Coordinates of C-alpha atoms in Angstrom, one line a residue:
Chain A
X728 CA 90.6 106.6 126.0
X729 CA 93.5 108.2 124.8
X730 CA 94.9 107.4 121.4
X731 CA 97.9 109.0 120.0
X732 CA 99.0 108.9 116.2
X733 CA 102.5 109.7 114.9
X734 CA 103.2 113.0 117.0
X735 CA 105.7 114.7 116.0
X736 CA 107.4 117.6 118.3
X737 CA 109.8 120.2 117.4
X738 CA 111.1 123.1 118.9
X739 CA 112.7 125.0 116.4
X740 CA 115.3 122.5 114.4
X741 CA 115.2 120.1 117.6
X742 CA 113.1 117.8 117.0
X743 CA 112.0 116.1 120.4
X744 CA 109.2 113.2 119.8
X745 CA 110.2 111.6 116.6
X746 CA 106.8 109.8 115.8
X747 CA 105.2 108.7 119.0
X748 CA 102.1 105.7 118.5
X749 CA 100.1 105.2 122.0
X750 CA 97.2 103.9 123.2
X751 CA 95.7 104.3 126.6
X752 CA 92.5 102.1 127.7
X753 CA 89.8 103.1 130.5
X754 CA 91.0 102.9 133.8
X755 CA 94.7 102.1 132.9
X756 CA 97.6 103.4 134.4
X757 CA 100.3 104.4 132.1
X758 CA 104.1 105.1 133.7
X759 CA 106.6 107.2 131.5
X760 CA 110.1 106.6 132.4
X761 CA 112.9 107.5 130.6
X762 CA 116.3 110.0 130.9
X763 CA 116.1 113.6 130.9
X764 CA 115.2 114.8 127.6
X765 CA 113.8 112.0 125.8
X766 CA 110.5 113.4 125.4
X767 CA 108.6 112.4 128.2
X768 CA 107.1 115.4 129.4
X769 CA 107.0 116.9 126.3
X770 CA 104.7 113.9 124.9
X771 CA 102.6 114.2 128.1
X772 CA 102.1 118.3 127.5
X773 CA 100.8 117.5 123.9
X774 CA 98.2 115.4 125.3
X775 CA 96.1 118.5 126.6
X776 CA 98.1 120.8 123.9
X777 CA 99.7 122.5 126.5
X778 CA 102.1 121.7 123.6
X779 CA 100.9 122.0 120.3
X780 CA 102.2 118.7 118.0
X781 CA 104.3 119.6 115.0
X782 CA 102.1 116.8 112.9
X783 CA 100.4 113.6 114.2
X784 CA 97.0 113.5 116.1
X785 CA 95.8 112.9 119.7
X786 CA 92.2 111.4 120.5
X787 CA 90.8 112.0 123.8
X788 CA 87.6 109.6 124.6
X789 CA 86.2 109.6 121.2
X790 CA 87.0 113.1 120.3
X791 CA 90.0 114.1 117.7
X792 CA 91.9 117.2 119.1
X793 CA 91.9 120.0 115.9
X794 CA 92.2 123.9 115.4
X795 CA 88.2 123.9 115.1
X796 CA 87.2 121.7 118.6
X797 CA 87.6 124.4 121.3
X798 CA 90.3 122.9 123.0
X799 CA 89.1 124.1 127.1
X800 CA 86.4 122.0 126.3
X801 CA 88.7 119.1 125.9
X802 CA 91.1 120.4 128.5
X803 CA 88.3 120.7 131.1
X804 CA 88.0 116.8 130.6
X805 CA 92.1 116.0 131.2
X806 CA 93.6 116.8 134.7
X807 CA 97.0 118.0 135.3
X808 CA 99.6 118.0 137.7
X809 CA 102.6 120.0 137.4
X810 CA 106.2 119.4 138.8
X811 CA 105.9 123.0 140.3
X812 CA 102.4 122.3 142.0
X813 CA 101.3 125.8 139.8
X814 CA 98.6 126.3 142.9
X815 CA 97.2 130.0 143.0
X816 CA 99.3 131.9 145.7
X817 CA 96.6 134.9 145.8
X818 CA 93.7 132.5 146.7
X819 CA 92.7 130.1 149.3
X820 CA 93.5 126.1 149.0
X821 CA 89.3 126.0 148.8
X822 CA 89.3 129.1 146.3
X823 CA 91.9 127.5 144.4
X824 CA 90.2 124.3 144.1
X825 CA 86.8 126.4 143.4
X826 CA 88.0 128.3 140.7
X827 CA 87.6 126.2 137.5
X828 CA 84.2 124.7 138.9
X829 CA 82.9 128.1 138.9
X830 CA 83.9 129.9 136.2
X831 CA 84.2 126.8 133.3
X832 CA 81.5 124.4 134.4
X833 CA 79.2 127.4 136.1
X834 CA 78.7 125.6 139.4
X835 CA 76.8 127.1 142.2
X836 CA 78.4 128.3 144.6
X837 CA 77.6 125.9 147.4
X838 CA 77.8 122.7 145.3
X839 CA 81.2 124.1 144.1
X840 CA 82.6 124.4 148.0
X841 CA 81.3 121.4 148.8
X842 CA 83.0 119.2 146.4
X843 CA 86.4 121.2 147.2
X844 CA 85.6 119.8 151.2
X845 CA 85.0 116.6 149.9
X846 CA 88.1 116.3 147.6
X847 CA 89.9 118.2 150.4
X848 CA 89.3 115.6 152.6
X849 CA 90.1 112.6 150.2
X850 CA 93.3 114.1 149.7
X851 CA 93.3 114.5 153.6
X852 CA 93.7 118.0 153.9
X853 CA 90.5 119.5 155.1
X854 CA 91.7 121.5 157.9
X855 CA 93.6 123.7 155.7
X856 CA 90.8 124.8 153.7
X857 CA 91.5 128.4 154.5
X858 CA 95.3 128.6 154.3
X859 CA 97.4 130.0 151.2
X860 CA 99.4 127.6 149.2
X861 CA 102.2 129.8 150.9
X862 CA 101.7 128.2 154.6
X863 CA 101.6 124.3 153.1
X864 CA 104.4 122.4 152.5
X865 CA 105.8 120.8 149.2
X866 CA 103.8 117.3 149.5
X867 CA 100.6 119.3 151.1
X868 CA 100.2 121.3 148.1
X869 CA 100.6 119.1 145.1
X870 CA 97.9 117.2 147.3
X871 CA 95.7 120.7 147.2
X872 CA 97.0 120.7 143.2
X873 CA 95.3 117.2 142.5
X874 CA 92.1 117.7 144.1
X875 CA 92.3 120.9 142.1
X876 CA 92.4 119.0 139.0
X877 CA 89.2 116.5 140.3
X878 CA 87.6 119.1 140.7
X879 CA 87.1 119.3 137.2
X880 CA 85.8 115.6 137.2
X881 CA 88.1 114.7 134.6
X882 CA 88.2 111.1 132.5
X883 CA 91.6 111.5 132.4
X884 CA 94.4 112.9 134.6
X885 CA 98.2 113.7 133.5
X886 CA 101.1 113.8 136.4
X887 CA 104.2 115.2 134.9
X888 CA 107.0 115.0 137.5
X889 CA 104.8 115.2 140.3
X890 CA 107.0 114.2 143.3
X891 CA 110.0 115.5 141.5
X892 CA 110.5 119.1 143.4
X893 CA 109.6 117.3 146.6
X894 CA 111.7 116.5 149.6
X895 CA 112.1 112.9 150.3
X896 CA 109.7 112.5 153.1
X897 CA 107.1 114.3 150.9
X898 CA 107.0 111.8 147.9
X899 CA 105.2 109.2 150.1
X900 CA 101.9 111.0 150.9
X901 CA 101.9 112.0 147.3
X902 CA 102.5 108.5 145.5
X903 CA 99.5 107.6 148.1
X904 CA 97.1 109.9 146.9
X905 CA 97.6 109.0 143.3
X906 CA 97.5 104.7 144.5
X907 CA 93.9 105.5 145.7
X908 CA 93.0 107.8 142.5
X909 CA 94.6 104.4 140.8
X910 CA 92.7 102.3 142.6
X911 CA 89.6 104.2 141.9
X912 CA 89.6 103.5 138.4
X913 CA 91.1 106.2 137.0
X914 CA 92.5 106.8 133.6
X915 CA 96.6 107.6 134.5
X916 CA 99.4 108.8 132.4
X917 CA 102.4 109.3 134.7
X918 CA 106.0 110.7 134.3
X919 CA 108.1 109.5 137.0
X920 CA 111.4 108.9 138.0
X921 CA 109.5 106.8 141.3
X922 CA 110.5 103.4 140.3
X923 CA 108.7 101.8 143.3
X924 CA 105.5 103.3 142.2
X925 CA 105.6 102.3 139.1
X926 CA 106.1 99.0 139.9
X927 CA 103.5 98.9 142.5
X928 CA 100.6 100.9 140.6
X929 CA 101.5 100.4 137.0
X930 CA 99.4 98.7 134.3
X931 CA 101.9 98.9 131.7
X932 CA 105.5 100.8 131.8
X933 CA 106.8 103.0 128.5
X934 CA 110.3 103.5 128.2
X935 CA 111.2 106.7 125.7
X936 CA 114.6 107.9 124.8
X937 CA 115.3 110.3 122.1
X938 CA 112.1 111.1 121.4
X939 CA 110.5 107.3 120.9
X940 CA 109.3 104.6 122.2
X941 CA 111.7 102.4 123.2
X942 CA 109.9 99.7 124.9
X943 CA 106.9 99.0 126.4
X944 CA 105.3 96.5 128.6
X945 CA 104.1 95.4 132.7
X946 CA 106.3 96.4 135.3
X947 CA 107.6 93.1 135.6
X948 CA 108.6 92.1 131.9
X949 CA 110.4 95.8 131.9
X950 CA 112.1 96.1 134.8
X951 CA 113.1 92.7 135.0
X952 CA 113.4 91.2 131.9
X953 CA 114.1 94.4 129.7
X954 CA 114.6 93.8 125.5
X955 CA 115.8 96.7 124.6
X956 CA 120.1 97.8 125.7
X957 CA 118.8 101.0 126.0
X958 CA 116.4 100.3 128.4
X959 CA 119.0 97.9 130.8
X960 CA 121.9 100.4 130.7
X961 CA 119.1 103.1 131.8
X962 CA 117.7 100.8 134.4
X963 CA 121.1 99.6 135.5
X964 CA 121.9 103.6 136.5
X965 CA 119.0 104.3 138.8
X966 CA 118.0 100.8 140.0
Chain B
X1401 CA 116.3 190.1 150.9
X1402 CA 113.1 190.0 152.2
X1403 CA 111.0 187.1 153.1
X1404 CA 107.0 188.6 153.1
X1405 CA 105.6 185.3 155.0
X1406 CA 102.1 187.1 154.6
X1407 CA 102.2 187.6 151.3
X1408 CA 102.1 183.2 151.4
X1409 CA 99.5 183.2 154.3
X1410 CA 97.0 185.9 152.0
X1411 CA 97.6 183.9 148.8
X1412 CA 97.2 180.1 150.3
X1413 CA 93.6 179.4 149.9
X1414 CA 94.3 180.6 146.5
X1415 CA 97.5 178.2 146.1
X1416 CA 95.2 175.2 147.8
X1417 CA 92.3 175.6 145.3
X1418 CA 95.6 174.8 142.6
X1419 CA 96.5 172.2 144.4
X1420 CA 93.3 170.8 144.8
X1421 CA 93.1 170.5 140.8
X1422 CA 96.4 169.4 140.5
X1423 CA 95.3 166.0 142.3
X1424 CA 91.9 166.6 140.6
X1425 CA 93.9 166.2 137.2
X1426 CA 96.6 163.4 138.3
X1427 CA 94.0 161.3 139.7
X1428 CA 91.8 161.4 136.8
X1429 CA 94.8 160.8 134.5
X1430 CA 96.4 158.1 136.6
X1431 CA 93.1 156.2 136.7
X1432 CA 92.3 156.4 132.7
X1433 CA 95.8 155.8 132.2
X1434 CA 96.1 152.7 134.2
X1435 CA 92.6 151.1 132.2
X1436 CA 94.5 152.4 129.2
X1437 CA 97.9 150.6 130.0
X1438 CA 96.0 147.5 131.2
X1439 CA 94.8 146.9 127.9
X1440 CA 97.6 148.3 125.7
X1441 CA 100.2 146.2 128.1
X1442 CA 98.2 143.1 127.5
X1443 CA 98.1 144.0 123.6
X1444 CA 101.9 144.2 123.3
X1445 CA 102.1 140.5 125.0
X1446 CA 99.3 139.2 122.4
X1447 CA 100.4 136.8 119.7
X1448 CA 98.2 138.7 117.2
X1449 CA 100.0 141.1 115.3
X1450 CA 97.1 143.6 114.6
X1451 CA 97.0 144.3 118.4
X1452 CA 100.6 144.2 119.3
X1453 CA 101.7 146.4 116.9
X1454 CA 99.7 149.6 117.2
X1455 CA 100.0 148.9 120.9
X1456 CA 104.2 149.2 120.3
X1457 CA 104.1 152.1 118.1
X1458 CA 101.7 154.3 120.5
X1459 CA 104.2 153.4 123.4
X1460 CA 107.1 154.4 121.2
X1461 CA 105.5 157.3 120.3
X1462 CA 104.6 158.9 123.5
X1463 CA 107.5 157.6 125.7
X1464 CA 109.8 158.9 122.8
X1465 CA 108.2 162.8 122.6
X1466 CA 108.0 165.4 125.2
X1467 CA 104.3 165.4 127.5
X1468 CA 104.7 169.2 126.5
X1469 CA 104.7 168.8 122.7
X1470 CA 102.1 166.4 123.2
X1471 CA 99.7 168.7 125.1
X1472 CA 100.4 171.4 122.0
X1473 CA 99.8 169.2 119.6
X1474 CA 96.4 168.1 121.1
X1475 CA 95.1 171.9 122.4
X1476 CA 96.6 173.7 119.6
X1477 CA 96.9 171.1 116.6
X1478 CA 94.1 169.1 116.9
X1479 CA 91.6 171.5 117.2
X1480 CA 92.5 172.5 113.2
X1481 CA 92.1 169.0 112.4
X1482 CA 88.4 168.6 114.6
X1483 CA 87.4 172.4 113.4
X1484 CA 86.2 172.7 117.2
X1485 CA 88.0 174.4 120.3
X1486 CA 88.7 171.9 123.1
X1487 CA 88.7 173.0 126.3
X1488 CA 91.6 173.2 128.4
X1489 CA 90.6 170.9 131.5
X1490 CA 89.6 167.9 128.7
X1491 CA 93.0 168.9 126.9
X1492 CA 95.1 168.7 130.2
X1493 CA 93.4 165.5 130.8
X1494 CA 93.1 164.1 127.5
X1495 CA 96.8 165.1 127.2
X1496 CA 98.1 163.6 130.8
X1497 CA 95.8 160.1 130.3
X1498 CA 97.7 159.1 127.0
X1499 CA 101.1 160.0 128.5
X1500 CA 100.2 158.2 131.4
X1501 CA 98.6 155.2 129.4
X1502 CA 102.2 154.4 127.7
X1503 CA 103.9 154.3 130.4
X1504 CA 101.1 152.2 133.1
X1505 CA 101.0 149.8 130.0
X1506 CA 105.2 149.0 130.7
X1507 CA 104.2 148.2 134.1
X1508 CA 101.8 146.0 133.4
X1509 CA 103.4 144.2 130.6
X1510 CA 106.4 143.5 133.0
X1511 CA 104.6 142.4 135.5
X1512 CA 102.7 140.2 133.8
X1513 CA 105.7 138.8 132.2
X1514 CA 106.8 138.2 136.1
X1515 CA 104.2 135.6 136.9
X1516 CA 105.6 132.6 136.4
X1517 CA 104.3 130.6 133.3
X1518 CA 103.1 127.8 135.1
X1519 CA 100.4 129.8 136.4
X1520 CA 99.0 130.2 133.2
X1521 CA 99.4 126.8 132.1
X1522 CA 97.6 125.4 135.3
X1523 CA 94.9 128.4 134.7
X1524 CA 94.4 126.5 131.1
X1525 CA 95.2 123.2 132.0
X1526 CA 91.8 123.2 134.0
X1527 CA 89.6 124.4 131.2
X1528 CA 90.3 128.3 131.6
X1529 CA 90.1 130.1 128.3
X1530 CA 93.4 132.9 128.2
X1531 CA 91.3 135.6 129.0
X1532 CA 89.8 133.6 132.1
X1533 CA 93.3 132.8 133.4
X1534 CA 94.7 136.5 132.8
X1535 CA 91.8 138.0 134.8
X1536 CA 91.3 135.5 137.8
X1537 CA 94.9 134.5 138.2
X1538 CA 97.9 136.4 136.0
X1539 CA 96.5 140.0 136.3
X1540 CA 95.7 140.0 140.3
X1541 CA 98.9 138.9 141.0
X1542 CA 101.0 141.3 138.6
X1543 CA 98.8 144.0 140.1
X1544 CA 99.7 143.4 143.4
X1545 CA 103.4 143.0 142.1
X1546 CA 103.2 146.5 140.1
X1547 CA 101.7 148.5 143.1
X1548 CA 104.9 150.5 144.2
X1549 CA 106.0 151.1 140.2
X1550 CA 102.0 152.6 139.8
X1551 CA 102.6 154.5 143.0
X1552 CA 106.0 156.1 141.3
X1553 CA 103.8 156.8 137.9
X1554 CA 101.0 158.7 140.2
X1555 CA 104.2 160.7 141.3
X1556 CA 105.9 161.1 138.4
X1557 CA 102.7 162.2 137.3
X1558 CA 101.8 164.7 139.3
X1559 CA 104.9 166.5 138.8
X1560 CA 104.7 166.4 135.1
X1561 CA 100.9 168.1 135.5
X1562 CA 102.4 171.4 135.8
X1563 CA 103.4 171.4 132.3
X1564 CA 99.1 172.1 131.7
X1565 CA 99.9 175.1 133.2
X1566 CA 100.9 176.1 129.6
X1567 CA 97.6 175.8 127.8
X1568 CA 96.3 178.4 131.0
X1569 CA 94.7 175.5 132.9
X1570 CA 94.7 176.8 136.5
X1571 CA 96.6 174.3 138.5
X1572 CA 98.8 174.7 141.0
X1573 CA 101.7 176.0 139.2
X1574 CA 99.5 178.3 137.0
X1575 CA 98.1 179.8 139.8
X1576 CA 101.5 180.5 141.1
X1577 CA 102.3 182.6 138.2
X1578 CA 99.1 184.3 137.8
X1579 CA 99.5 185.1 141.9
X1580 CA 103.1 186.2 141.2
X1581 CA 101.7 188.4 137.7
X1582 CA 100.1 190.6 140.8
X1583 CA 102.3 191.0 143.5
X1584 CA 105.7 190.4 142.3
X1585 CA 106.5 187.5 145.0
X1586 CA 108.6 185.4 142.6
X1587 CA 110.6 184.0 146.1
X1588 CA 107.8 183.2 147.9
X1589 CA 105.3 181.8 146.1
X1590 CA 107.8 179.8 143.9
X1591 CA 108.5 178.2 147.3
X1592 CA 105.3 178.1 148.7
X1593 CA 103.9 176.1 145.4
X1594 CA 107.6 173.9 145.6
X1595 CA 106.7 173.0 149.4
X1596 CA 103.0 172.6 148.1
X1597 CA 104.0 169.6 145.3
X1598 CA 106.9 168.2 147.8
X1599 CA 103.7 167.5 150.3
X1600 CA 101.3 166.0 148.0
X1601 CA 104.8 163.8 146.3
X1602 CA 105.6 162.8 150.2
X1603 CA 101.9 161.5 151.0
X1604 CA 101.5 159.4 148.1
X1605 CA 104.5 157.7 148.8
X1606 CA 103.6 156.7 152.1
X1607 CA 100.4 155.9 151.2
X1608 CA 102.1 153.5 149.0
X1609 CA 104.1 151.9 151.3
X1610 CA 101.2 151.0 153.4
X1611 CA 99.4 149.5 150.3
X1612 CA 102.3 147.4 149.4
X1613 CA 102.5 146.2 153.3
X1614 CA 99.0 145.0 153.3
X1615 CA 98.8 143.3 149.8
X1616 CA 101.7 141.7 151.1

């Protein structure tokens, strides 16, 4: 599904990914762990060329990212979820979810609001259809900002730091949300620092620092039985 | 000293017609000038070279010159280079829109530098080309960020207006003079016209404040 060649990231002489290989089947759910700064989101941000790669390649579901492909085509296909929620403050939670059905896959009108009740009401929020990001707290909106992003009925969906500007008894109703998109059979790349969840929902576990790969593996072989020195002296700080 | 209170009262109608194309003018360069700055306020933030550079220079160049030299140069020396006359009103106008253009276009390529960058990411990240994202999500929200610093341009326009009164364009200042050409009532019709302007400035900024409270 997703199949990543040899990226290469730099911001001006930094260099951040240092040759990254990856590749994501159907359905699996990938966790990114790792300290601050090694890459992580940075790797995840290049996937949908949010970030655009120094060198290296990225194929999503068959199809080579270049110059020449029209990238919002692509885009349109991988969902994203911000840190920050990014929800539209001057629209509705329904316009918001609305928008890119509208405008990028020309959905009627009616077909368009009807999915944003229905995803509305997966993520358990249909009674604040009508409100403005504004009135919704933390964990409510980056609900609003994933059923946003299925909206678009992507194959893929990308969670960078999702739970991360939460409060504490926010990150629960979020981490459940993404379970049941797990569950569902969604492809998942994930940056986390929610060890518990990766444990719980994760197919396979990627530990980066300094730009690479450091290890790689199921929950259980990394966080219990980790290779790498790297990986224990990280796991031993936040475990 | 002598105040002649009727010589204002006789002359008002006269004074309101002025004041009447005063707002005429502002309001017709204020709303070409904000279409203007939209565009040339996007240019400067484009990552093409070929638009944000002429965009640059024509800010420079008419936030760096007096709006009086400009209105000669396009009554008196642009007429030589068209070989036709223009008329005053589409000088006054022509003059007042590009003046006014420069300086929308720094509003709007602050404010759109004020919306956070995550909105456009999350505007692309679903599929939205740039110019989708700028006009659904960046641009409404700058606009309704920009609304009191447009409201100070209408002003700051209106005021600067009187300099059409130069090329003879009947406005409210030139129809000050030519009033005062007749009867000699420098004191009072220099204060009647001040009062005049300080009315009109006063309005528009509380109609402002009332447009900011209910975007808001």
């Amino acid at each position: 599904m997703i199949i990543i060649k040899d990226l290469h990231k730099s911001f001006g002489d930094k260099e951040i990914l240092k040759g990254i290989d990856l590749h994501v089947k159907k359905s699996e759910v990938v966790v990114v762990i790792g300290p601050s700064g090694s890459g992580k989101s940075t790797m995840l941000r290049c996937v949908n060329y949010l970030e655009v790669p120094t060198s290296g390649s990225i194929t999503l579901d068959g199809k080579t990212i270049t110059r020449e492909v029209n990238i919002n085509t692509i885009r349109a296909e991988v969902g994203m979820v911000f840190q920050h929620f990014n929800l539209f403050p001057h629209m509705t939670v329904l316009q918001n979810i609305m928008l890119a059905p509208l405008k990028v896959r020309h959905m009627e009108e009616t077909a368009a609001k009807q999915t944003a009740l229905e995803l509305l009401k997966r993520v358990g929020l249909e009674s604040k259809a009508d409100a403005r990001p504004a009135e919704l707290s933390g964990g409510q909106q980056q609900r609003v900002a994933i059923a946003r992003a299925l909206a678009m009925h992507p194959k893929i969906m990308l969670f960078d730091e999702p739970t991360s500007a939460l409060d504490p008894e926010m990150v629960n109703e979020v981490l459940e949300v993404m379970k049941k998109l797990a569950e569902s059979g969604m492809t998942m790349m994930v940056v986390t620092h929610e060890m518990g969840f990766a444990r719980q929902v994760a197919d396979r576990v990627l530990f980066m620092d300094e730009g690479r790969i450091i290890e790689q593996g199921s929950p259980e072989e990394v966080f219990t039985q980790p290779k790498e020195d790297r990986t224990k002296e990280f796991l031993s700080k936040i475990l | 000293m002598t105040f002649d209170f009727s010589l204002i009262a006789n002359h008002l109608p006269l004074l309101l017609v002025g004041a009447l194309v005063t707002i005429e003018i502002t309001a017709l360069s204020v709303a070409i000038g904000t279409m203007v700055g939209l565009f040339v306020g996007i240019a400067e933030l484009s990552r093409y070279p070929w638009l944000r550079i002429p965009a640059k220079i024509y800010v420079d160049f008419i936030r760096g010159t007096p709006l009086l030299v400009q209105i000669f140069i396009i009554y008196f020396a642009l007429p030589i280079v068209l070989g036709m006359r223009i008329e005053p009103f589409v000088a006054a106008v022509a003059a007042c829109s590009i003046n006014s253009g420069a300086y929308v276009a720094e509003i709007f390529r602050a404010g759109i530098q004020s919306i956070d960058k995550g909105q456009m990411e999350a505007g692309r990240s679903l599929g939205m080309s740039w110019g989708q994202t700028m006009i659904f999500i960046v641009i409404p929200q700058a606009f309704r960020r920009i609304i009191p610093q447009l409201g100070n341009e209408f002003i700051a326009m209106l005021k600067d207006s009187s300099l059409v009164s130069v090329i003879g364009f009947e406005e409210l200042t030139r129809k000050g003079q030519l009033i005062i050409a007749s009867t000699y009532g420098s004191l009072e019709i220099w204060s009647a016209v001040a009062i005049i302007y300080l009315v009109m400035t006063l309005s528009i900024t509380r109609f402002v404040a009332y447009l900011e409270k209910r975007f808001h």
